[in-house]
Tab-separated table of C-alpha atoms in Angstrom:
chain	number	residue	atom	x	y	z
A	1	MET	CA	137.975	-36.505	43.060
A	2	THR	CA	137.972	-38.445	39.841
A	3	PRO	CA	139.989	-41.817	39.893
A	4	THR	CA	142.498	-40.379	37.403
A	5	ALA	CA	143.782	-37.737	39.674
A	6	PRO	CA	143.789	-38.546	43.243
A	7	THR	CA	145.529	-36.843	45.564
A	8	PRO	CA	148.575	-39.283	46.954
A	9	ALA	CA	147.240	-39.380	50.212
A	10	TYR	CA	143.902	-40.738	49.144
A	11	ARG	CA	145.836	-43.440	46.791
A	12	ARG	CA	148.075	-44.589	49.695
A	13	LEU	CA	145.381	-46.223	51.872
A	14	SER	CA	142.732	-48.513	51.359
A	15	VAL	CA	139.207	-47.585	52.543
A	16	GLU	CA	139.655	-49.947	55.645
A	17	GLU	CA	143.252	-48.467	56.512
A	18	ARG	CA	141.843	-45.023	56.067
A	19	ARG	CA	138.850	-45.741	58.312
A	20	SER	CA	141.175	-47.209	60.730
A	21	GLN	CA	143.522	-44.223	60.360
A	22	LEU	CA	140.688	-41.865	61.178
A	23	LEU	CA	139.551	-43.776	63.945
A	24	ALA	CA	143.017	-43.849	65.711
A	25	ALA	CA	143.293	-40.062	65.463
A	26	ALA	CA	139.806	-39.652	66.710
A	27	LEU	CA	140.463	-42.060	69.577
A	28	SER	CA	143.730	-40.502	70.808
A	29	LEU	CA	141.771	-37.137	70.586
A	30	PHE	CA	138.925	-38.393	72.610
A	31	ALA	CA	141.080	-40.183	75.009
A	32	HIS	CA	142.375	-36.811	76.515
A	33	ARG	CA	139.727	-34.308	75.821
A	34	ALA	CA	136.109	-34.235	76.701
A	35	PRO	CA	133.968	-35.074	73.657
A	36	GLU	CA	132.678	-31.544	73.671
A	37	ASP	CA	136.088	-30.426	72.893
A	38	VAL	CA	136.804	-32.235	69.947
A	39	SER	CA	135.951	-31.042	66.653
A	40	LEU	CA	135.785	-32.842	63.382
A	41	ASP	CA	138.404	-30.404	62.172
A	42	ASP	CA	140.612	-31.343	65.082
A	43	VAL	CA	140.142	-34.991	63.735
A	44	ALA	CA	140.984	-34.081	60.411
A	45	GLU	CA	144.004	-32.218	61.298
A	46	ALA	CA	145.337	-34.887	63.564
A	47	ALA	CA	144.919	-37.527	60.760
A	48	GLY	CA	146.383	-35.138	58.163
A	49	VAL	CA	143.288	-35.314	55.993
A	50	SER	CA	140.493	-32.833	54.660
A	51	ARG	CA	137.330	-32.216	56.705
A	52	PRO	CA	135.143	-33.522	53.845
A	53	LEU	CA	137.091	-36.735	53.986
A	54	VAL	CA	136.201	-37.323	57.623
A	55	TYR	CA	132.624	-36.498	56.434
A	56	ARG	CA	132.900	-39.035	53.897
A	57	TYR	CA	133.951	-42.115	56.076
A	58	PHE	CA	131.618	-40.845	58.821
A	59	PRO	CA	128.600	-39.078	57.334
A	60	GLY	CA	126.949	-38.986	60.784
A	61	GLY	CA	129.551	-36.462	61.969
A	62	LYS	CA	131.004	-36.306	65.206
A	63	GLN	CA	128.515	-38.498	66.976
A	64	GLN	CA	129.147	-41.416	64.501
A	65	LEU	CA	133.047	-40.974	64.909
A	66	TYR	CA	132.675	-40.838	68.543
A	67	GLU	CA	130.609	-44.020	68.852
A	68	ALA	CA	132.807	-45.777	66.477
A	69	ALA	CA	136.113	-44.564	68.523
A	70	LEU	CA	134.261	-45.952	71.647
A	71	ARG	CA	133.637	-49.325	70.017
A	72	SER	CA	137.117	-49.744	69.215
A	73	ALA	CA	138.188	-48.637	72.763
A	74	ALA	CA	136.047	-51.123	74.064
A	75	ASP	CA	137.487	-53.979	71.912
A	76	GLU	CA	140.569	-52.825	73.170
A	77	LEU	CA	139.435	-52.891	76.652
A	78	ARG	CA	138.040	-56.205	76.153
A	79	HIS	CA	141.500	-57.454	75.186
A	80	CYS	CA	142.745	-56.450	78.514
A	81	PHE	CA	140.579	-59.301	80.046
A	82	ASP	CA	142.453	-61.864	77.850
A	83	GLU	CA	144.161	-63.857	80.376
A	84	PRO	CA	145.103	-67.754	79.773
A	85	ARG	CA	143.420	-69.916	82.027
A	86	GLU	CA	146.566	-71.100	84.144
A	87	GLY	CA	147.991	-70.922	86.967
A	88	PRO	CA	146.649	-69.564	90.392
A	89	LEU	CA	143.636	-67.214	90.101
A	90	LEU	CA	144.625	-64.122	92.014
A	91	PRO	CA	147.631	-63.562	89.962
A	92	ARG	CA	145.487	-63.768	86.508
A	93	LEU	CA	143.158	-60.909	88.065
A	94	SER	CA	146.212	-59.177	89.000
A	95	ARG	CA	147.626	-59.000	85.637
A	96	ALA	CA	144.056	-58.196	84.138
A	97	LEU	CA	143.869	-55.425	86.308
A	98	ASP	CA	147.368	-54.342	85.251
A	99	ARG	CA	146.445	-54.142	81.723
A	100	TYR	CA	143.076	-52.252	82.626
A	101	LEU	CA	144.682	-49.746	84.615
A	102	ALA	CA	147.248	-49.107	81.788
A	103	PHE	CA	144.250	-48.465	79.539
A	104	VAL	CA	142.612	-46.250	81.998
A	105	ASP	CA	146.090	-44.259	82.381
A	106	GLU	CA	146.304	-44.031	78.517
A	107	HIS	CA	142.671	-42.790	78.052
A	108	ASP	CA	142.201	-40.776	80.913
A	109	ALA	CA	140.307	-37.778	80.104
A	110	GLY	CA	137.968	-39.943	77.650
A	111	PHE	CA	137.257	-42.537	80.214
A	112	SER	CA	136.301	-40.067	82.871
A	113	ALA	CA	134.201	-37.975	80.374
A	114	LEU	CA	132.480	-41.344	79.183
A	115	LEU	CA	131.805	-42.711	82.641
A	116	GLN	CA	130.844	-39.584	84.503
A	117	GLY	CA	127.868	-39.145	82.206
A	118	GLY	CA	126.197	-36.089	81.407
A	119	SER	CA	128.315	-35.869	78.038
A	120	VAL	CA	126.608	-34.165	74.848
A	121	VAL	CA	127.498	-37.411	72.933
A	122	GLU	CA	126.061	-39.747	75.172
A	123	THR	CA	123.229	-41.791	74.141
A	124	SER	CA	121.585	-45.062	74.949
A	125	ARG	CA	124.082	-46.757	72.163
A	126	THR	CA	127.117	-45.277	73.948
A	127	THR	CA	125.565	-46.610	77.283
A	128	ALA	CA	125.243	-49.965	75.772
A	129	ILE	CA	128.818	-50.286	74.218
A	130	VAL	CA	129.946	-49.552	78.005
A	131	ASP	CA	127.579	-51.933	79.453
A	132	GLY	CA	128.749	-54.488	77.010
A	133	VAL	CA	132.338	-54.091	78.428
A	134	ARG	CA	131.132	-54.651	82.058
A	135	ARG	CA	129.117	-57.827	81.067
A	136	ALA	CA	132.224	-59.107	79.289
A	137	ALA	CA	134.204	-58.421	82.365
A	138	ALA	CA	131.858	-60.235	84.448
A	139	GLU	CA	131.801	-63.278	81.886
A	140	HIS	CA	135.598	-63.466	81.975
A	141	ILE	CA	135.592	-63.632	85.708
A	142	PHE	CA	132.976	-66.365	85.912
A	143	GLN	CA	135.140	-68.490	83.488
A	144	HIS	CA	138.243	-68.012	85.452
A	145	LEU	CA	136.136	-69.064	88.497
A	146	ASP	CA	135.071	-71.887	86.666
A	147	VAL	CA	131.421	-70.961	87.326
A	148	THR	CA	129.121	-71.630	84.501
A	149	GLU	CA	126.058	-71.052	86.400
A	150	PRO	CA	126.539	-68.032	88.969
A	151	GLY	CA	123.631	-67.491	91.303
A	152	PRO	CA	122.223	-64.118	92.217
A	153	ARG	CA	124.099	-63.646	94.850
A	154	LEU	CA	127.542	-64.409	93.315
A	155	ARG	CA	126.311	-62.338	90.190
A	156	MET	CA	125.792	-59.276	92.454
A	157	THR	CA	128.842	-59.593	94.389
A	158	VAL	CA	131.069	-59.537	91.013
A	159	ARG	CA	129.110	-57.036	89.467
A	160	MET	CA	129.489	-54.934	92.286
A	161	TRP	CA	133.094	-55.346	92.443
A	162	ILE	CA	133.480	-54.455	88.856
A	163	THR	CA	131.515	-51.075	89.497
A	164	ALA	CA	133.631	-50.548	92.266
A	165	VAL	CA	136.867	-51.014	90.286
A	166	GLU	CA	135.209	-48.398	87.726
A	167	ALA	CA	134.741	-45.947	90.516
A	168	SER	CA	137.982	-46.388	91.969
A	169	SER	CA	139.705	-46.087	88.635
A	170	LEU	CA	137.596	-42.527	88.233
A	171	ILE	CA	138.736	-41.564	91.733
A	172	TRP	CA	142.346	-42.409	90.895
A	173	LEU	CA	142.219	-40.239	87.798
A	174	ASP	CA	140.870	-37.501	89.966
A	175	GLU	CA	143.558	-37.770	92.656
A	176	ASP	CA	146.385	-37.621	89.885
A	177	LYS	CA	146.721	-41.441	89.638
A	178	GLU	CA	147.679	-41.923	93.379
A	179	PRO	CA	148.207	-44.277	94.812
A	180	PRO	CA	150.685	-46.074	92.362
A	181	ALA	CA	148.768	-48.386	89.894
A	182	ALA	CA	150.431	-51.393	91.519
A	183	ASP	CA	149.010	-50.411	95.088
A	184	LEU	CA	145.722	-49.827	93.587
A	185	ARG	CA	145.684	-52.981	91.872
A	186	ASP	CA	146.639	-55.130	95.052
A	187	TRP	CA	143.892	-53.215	96.987
A	188	LEU	CA	141.376	-54.005	94.025
A	189	VAL	CA	142.360	-57.828	94.346
A	190	GLU	CA	142.115	-57.753	98.067
A	191	GLN	CA	138.476	-56.018	97.811
A	192	PHE	CA	137.504	-58.874	95.558
A	193	VAL	CA	138.211	-61.330	98.025
A	194	ALA	CA	136.712	-59.507	100.819
A	195	MET	CA	133.391	-59.056	98.909
A	196	LEU	CA	133.418	-62.538	98.147
A	197	SER	CA	133.788	-63.533	101.649
A	198	VAL	CA	131.291	-61.300	102.942
A	199	THR	CA	128.717	-63.123	100.388
A	200	ALA	CA	130.225	-66.385	101.212
A	201	ARG	CA	128.516	-66.322	104.552
A	202	ARG	CA	125.087	-66.450	102.897
A	203	ASP	CA	125.955	-68.225	99.687
A	204	ARG	CA	127.035	-71.796	99.379
A	205	GLN	CA	128.219	-71.188	95.909
A	206	THR	CA	130.285	-68.289	96.836
A	207	ASP	CA	131.509	-70.244	99.856
A	208	ALA	CA	132.900	-72.957	97.817
A	209	LEU	CA	134.674	-70.497	95.818
A	210	VAL	CA	136.305	-68.503	98.448
A	211	ARG	CA	137.532	-71.818	99.802
A	212	SER	CA	139.133	-72.956	96.760
A	213	LEU	CA	140.737	-69.310	96.452
A	214	ALA	CA	142.396	-69.927	99.737
A	215	GLU	CA	143.766	-73.057	98.767
A	216	ASP	CA	144.984	-71.827	95.063
A	217	VAL	CA	148.015	-70.447	96.158
B	1	MET	CA	93.018	-16.311	82.359
B	2	THR	CA	91.857	-13.079	83.736
B	3	PRO	CA	91.980	-12.484	87.402
B	4	THR	CA	88.230	-11.911	87.258
B	5	ALA	CA	87.353	-15.413	86.164
B	6	PRO	CA	89.697	-17.855	87.240
B	7	THR	CA	88.713	-21.765	87.197
B	8	PRO	CA	88.429	-22.828	90.667
B	9	ALA	CA	91.311	-25.161	90.490
B	10	TYR	CA	93.435	-22.102	89.510
B	11	ARG	CA	92.189	-20.333	92.625
B	12	ARG	CA	92.556	-22.719	95.124
B	13	LEU	CA	96.250	-23.243	95.188
B	14	SER	CA	99.044	-20.788	95.436
B	15	VAL	CA	101.801	-20.262	93.178
B	16	GLU	CA	104.095	-22.308	95.375
B	17	GLU	CA	101.440	-25.024	96.075
B	18	ARG	CA	100.717	-25.423	92.244
B	19	ARG	CA	104.315	-25.810	91.678
B	20	SER	CA	104.464	-28.237	94.567
B	21	GLN	CA	101.573	-30.050	93.024
B	22	LEU	CA	102.841	-30.366	89.424
B	23	LEU	CA	106.570	-31.632	90.679
B	24	ALA	CA	104.612	-34.266	92.873
B	25	ALA	CA	102.779	-35.330	89.796
B	26	ALA	CA	105.867	-35.324	87.564
B	27	LEU	CA	108.007	-37.075	90.348
B	28	SER	CA	105.545	-39.937	90.446
B	29	LEU	CA	105.499	-40.268	86.680
B	30	PHE	CA	109.264	-40.091	86.398
B	31	ALA	CA	109.543	-42.587	89.217
B	32	HIS	CA	107.900	-45.567	87.479
B	33	ARG	CA	108.770	-44.700	83.639
B	34	ALA	CA	111.817	-43.844	81.785
B	35	PRO	CA	111.832	-40.121	81.074
B	36	GLU	CA	111.284	-40.706	77.606
B	37	ASP	CA	107.949	-42.318	78.093
B	38	VAL	CA	106.584	-39.277	80.301
B	39	SER	CA	104.986	-36.392	78.101
B	40	LEU	CA	103.850	-33.193	79.468
B	41	ASP	CA	100.385	-34.328	78.582
B	42	ASP	CA	100.682	-37.047	81.058
B	43	VAL	CA	101.896	-34.697	83.910
B	44	ALA	CA	99.026	-32.336	82.940
B	45	GLU	CA	96.634	-35.159	83.414
B	46	ALA	CA	97.923	-36.488	86.393
B	47	ALA	CA	97.893	-33.360	88.139
B	48	GLY	CA	94.471	-32.693	86.746
B	49	VAL	CA	95.543	-29.330	84.951
B	50	SER	CA	95.869	-28.227	81.428
B	51	ARG	CA	99.194	-28.667	79.394
B	52	PRO	CA	99.524	-24.869	78.970
B	53	LEU	CA	99.393	-24.589	82.745
B	54	VAL	CA	102.143	-26.933	82.968
B	55	TYR	CA	104.165	-24.780	80.542
B	56	ARG	CA	103.449	-21.714	82.624
B	57	TYR	CA	105.118	-23.109	85.698
B	58	PHE	CA	107.810	-24.843	83.561
B	59	PRO	CA	108.482	-22.719	80.469
B	60	GLY	CA	111.499	-24.945	79.655
B	61	GLY	CA	109.126	-28.126	79.100
B	62	LYS	CA	109.928	-31.574	79.935
B	63	GLN	CA	113.730	-31.144	80.409
B	64	GLN	CA	113.005	-28.124	83.275
B	65	LEU	CA	110.215	-30.307	84.839
B	66	TYR	CA	112.468	-33.430	84.906
B	67	GLU	CA	115.432	-31.388	86.678
B	68	ALA	CA	113.050	-30.101	88.980
B	69	ALA	CA	111.526	-33.490	89.988
B	70	LEU	CA	115.200	-34.722	90.167
B	71	ARG	CA	116.095	-32.051	92.384
B	72	SER	CA	113.196	-32.721	94.768
B	73	ALA	CA	113.891	-36.522	94.688
B	74	ALA	CA	117.448	-35.556	95.471
B	75	ASP	CA	116.302	-33.664	98.750
B	76	GLU	CA	114.061	-36.489	99.518
B	77	LEU	CA	117.183	-38.873	99.207
B	78	ARG	CA	119.265	-36.752	101.204
B	79	HIS	CA	116.750	-36.752	104.122
B	80	CYS	CA	117.238	-40.573	104.070
B	81	PHE	CA	120.870	-40.185	105.619
B	82	ASP	CA	119.433	-37.995	108.447
B	83	GLU	CA	120.321	-40.045	111.253
B	84	PRO	CA	120.759	-39.047	114.950
B	85	ARG	CA	124.552	-39.241	115.775
B	86	GLU	CA	123.710	-41.502	118.832
B	87	GLY	CA	124.268	-45.311	119.536
B	88	PRO	CA	126.552	-47.776	117.753
B	89	LEU	CA	127.536	-46.786	114.073
B	90	LEU	CA	126.720	-49.943	112.143
B	91	PRO	CA	123.075	-49.903	113.257
B	92	ARG	CA	122.709	-46.122	112.385
B	93	LEU	CA	124.171	-47.297	108.885
B	94	SER	CA	121.383	-49.971	108.816
B	95	ARG	CA	118.717	-47.413	109.424
B	96	ALA	CA	119.965	-44.917	106.713
B	97	LEU	CA	120.001	-47.897	104.268
B	98	ASP	CA	116.681	-48.923	105.054
B	99	ARG	CA	115.290	-45.796	104.069
B	100	TYR	CA	117.465	-45.426	101.202
B	101	LEU	CA	115.937	-49.041	99.995
B	102	ALA	CA	112.512	-47.898	100.688
B	103	PHE	CA	113.492	-44.777	98.324
B	104	VAL	CA	114.839	-47.058	95.568
B	105	ASP	CA	111.759	-49.302	95.937
B	106	GLU	CA	109.376	-46.591	95.738
B	107	HIS	CA	111.114	-44.650	92.860
B	108	ASP	CA	112.207	-48.002	91.103
B	109	ALA	CA	111.905	-47.326	87.139
B	110	GLY	CA	112.993	-43.670	87.536
B	111	PHE	CA	116.076	-44.555	89.760
B	112	SER	CA	117.077	-47.072	87.341
B	113	ALA	CA	116.605	-44.803	84.104
B	114	LEU	CA	118.693	-42.130	85.863
B	115	LEU	CA	121.317	-43.955	87.078
B	116	GLN	CA	121.848	-46.318	84.119
B	117	GLY	CA	122.392	-43.209	81.863
B	118	GLY	CA	122.015	-42.620	78.064
B	119	SER	CA	118.635	-41.018	78.748
B	120	VAL	CA	117.492	-38.183	76.692
B	121	VAL	CA	116.880	-35.834	79.394
B	122	GLU	CA	120.241	-36.636	80.661
B	123	THR	CA	122.679	-33.595	81.167
B	124	SER	CA	125.560	-32.233	83.106
B	125	ARG	CA	122.951	-30.509	85.004
B	126	THR	CA	121.228	-33.952	85.899
B	127	THR	CA	124.548	-35.680	86.455
B	128	ALA	CA	125.630	-32.667	88.941
B	129	ILE	CA	122.395	-33.250	91.242
B	130	VAL	CA	123.202	-37.073	91.290
B	131	ASP	CA	126.979	-36.476	92.193
B	132	GLY	CA	125.638	-33.932	94.813
B	133	VAL	CA	123.609	-36.687	96.547
B	134	ARG	CA	126.659	-39.126	96.293
B	135	ARG	CA	128.855	-36.503	97.987
B	136	ALA	CA	126.269	-35.871	100.625
B	137	ALA	CA	126.284	-39.482	101.415
B	138	ALA	CA	130.093	-39.464	101.833
B	139	GLU	CA	130.093	-36.456	104.191
B	140	HIS	CA	127.425	-37.980	106.234
B	141	ILE	CA	129.441	-41.186	106.558
B	142	PHE	CA	132.412	-39.008	107.322
B	143	GLN	CA	130.460	-37.326	110.275
B	144	HIS	CA	129.099	-40.519	111.859
B	145	LEU	CA	132.679	-41.799	111.587
B	146	ASP	CA	133.776	-38.574	113.466
B	147	VAL	CA	136.287	-38.096	110.700
B	148	THR	CA	136.828	-34.494	109.807
B	149	GLU	CA	139.923	-34.922	107.461
B	150	PRO	CA	139.511	-38.213	105.590
B	151	GLY	CA	142.722	-39.242	103.792
B	152	PRO	CA	142.622	-40.395	100.081
B	153	ARG	CA	142.517	-44.110	100.876
B	154	LEU	CA	139.708	-43.781	103.194
B	155	ARG	CA	137.940	-41.327	100.985
B	156	MET	CA	138.310	-43.934	98.071
B	157	THR	CA	136.921	-46.643	100.073
B	158	VAL	CA	133.777	-44.659	101.184
B	159	ARG	CA	133.232	-43.607	97.897
B	160	MET	CA	133.617	-46.799	96.448
B	161	TRP	CA	131.280	-48.430	98.904
B	162	ILE	CA	128.773	-45.722	97.889
B	163	THR	CA	128.980	-46.623	94.153
B	164	ALA	CA	128.691	-50.478	95.050
B	165	VAL	CA	125.427	-49.559	97.009
B	166	GLU	CA	124.283	-47.787	93.919
B	167	ALA	CA	125.128	-50.614	91.771
B	168	SER	CA	123.507	-53.191	93.966
B	169	SER	CA	120.351	-51.350	94.135
B	170	LEU	CA	120.387	-51.278	90.195
B	171	ILE	CA	120.762	-55.022	90.213
B	172	TRP	CA	118.341	-55.394	92.845
B	173	LEU	CA	115.654	-53.787	91.048
B	174	ASP	CA	116.691	-55.672	87.851
B	175	GLU	CA	116.201	-58.904	90.005
B	176	ASP	CA	112.794	-58.218	90.915
B	177	LYS	CA	113.928	-56.821	94.192
B	178	GLU	CA	115.526	-59.820	95.307
B	179	PRO	CA	116.873	-60.658	97.914
B	180	PRO	CA	114.713	-59.017	100.476
B	181	ALA	CA	115.668	-55.320	101.414
B	182	ALA	CA	116.623	-56.477	105.029
B	183	ASP	CA	118.849	-59.072	103.630
B	184	LEU	CA	120.467	-56.741	101.086
B	185	ARG	CA	120.822	-53.971	103.877
B	186	ASP	CA	122.768	-56.453	106.007
B	187	TRP	CA	124.770	-57.750	103.177
B	188	LEU	CA	125.869	-53.954	102.426
B	189	VAL	CA	126.739	-53.172	106.006
B	190	GLU	CA	128.940	-56.251	106.038
B	191	GLN	CA	130.604	-55.073	102.867
B	192	PHE	CA	131.239	-51.856	104.206
B	193	VAL	CA	133.120	-53.114	107.004
B	194	ALA	CA	135.063	-55.624	104.792
B	195	MET	CA	135.832	-53.018	102.382
B	196	LEU	CA	137.333	-50.739	105.437
B	197	SER	CA	139.301	-53.771	106.707
B	198	VAL	CA	141.146	-54.345	103.440
B	199	THR	CA	141.846	-50.442	103.433
B	200	ALA	CA	142.912	-50.646	107.048
B	201	ARG	CA	146.020	-52.988	106.292
B	202	ARG	CA	147.482	-50.055	104.284
B	203	ASP	CA	146.316	-46.857	106.179
B	204	ARG	CA	146.352	-46.072	109.669
B	205	GLN	CA	143.459	-43.767	109.905
B	206	THR	CA	141.166	-46.661	108.517
B	207	ASP	CA	142.884	-49.151	110.656
B	208	ALA	CA	141.875	-47.019	113.872
B	209	LEU	CA	138.317	-46.484	112.552
B	210	VAL	CA	138.179	-50.334	112.114
B	211	ARG	CA	139.063	-50.949	115.581
B	212	SER	CA	136.660	-48.631	116.773
B	213	LEU	CA	133.728	-50.086	114.956
B	214	ALA	CA	134.741	-53.720	116.459
B	215	GLU	CA	134.523	-52.004	120.016
B	216	ASP	CA	131.363	-50.161	119.457
B	217	VAL	CA	128.658	-52.600	119.577
């Protein structure tokens, strides 16, 4: 690998571009297969490069590549939550859910493998990445609800709904993506309101929120 | 370790009793610490036996002991769901939840470590044990609801509620067991009815169930 005689492929891309290319190849493999079933050879082949090149960028091997791919998927997922703070609240939630469900649809096998646990590449670091996405989702929701200091009951309700969304996405994948995504999305939005309404019976902050949601059409 | 000169401790217990004793010691350690923080020496000490004896019973070391302890905890948890099929349904659910929350209370750290994932002793086998408990919980619920063939929407709702119960138990432990268990239990029962009611709008089977729940006081 002397600088005077690089192979064309090595010359074309900058370090950053090459890294992104390898990550994209890895992500699309990890999206549709369990991590156990993806080898570094597969990644090299998908990216059209040699195995040693993959190792040069990811000296930690598959574990490092998996974590990097997961981080990039987590960033993508966070973007699903980006929604202007304008207009009625529930349609904002619907739009974010549409993007989220499209993501789940696109990364089906990887999403299942990751969230169902027990994977060989699962570590406290991968768990932390997933938890970061959950936290980001909760923060987005509180921002949209205009709540700066959610009390424990409201927090518990929102976190519970987020978990319920995850669980139903996994079941949805299990059930061959039935019902259609739009039905699932409407049902999840209604579940959100129903869960908040139960909490509202015992919690003033949540009660005020539910009232404002009812008025905000 | 010749049969003519056993130490008294080795003589007193049968193989099955010894195994149970080691498992109980392991379970109480795993219940209150992350598996990473439990060594075989700790288990031997807690059981008042030697480390080699622990290895004799569990030649697979900590992983095997952890899985066996988990299996025994899973059995215990399944017993929480045992509830006579008599009387109004929601009080039955409340009683099962009381027992479940007492279990969570008693196994707090171990419960969190297990369900939060990323643990060093987590494998596809431990995941399967936990999934088995989830499935058992769902089956119990369908039996109590007198549903022999739950349709996909009802199934999704019940599985979603079970996940929500798990998530709220973890949050409850995180929040130093606040609100009090009885409050959490009532709230979870109300969430159950609310989630089913949302599904009832789109699903006849669930609609019939919700009507019968409303009449069943």
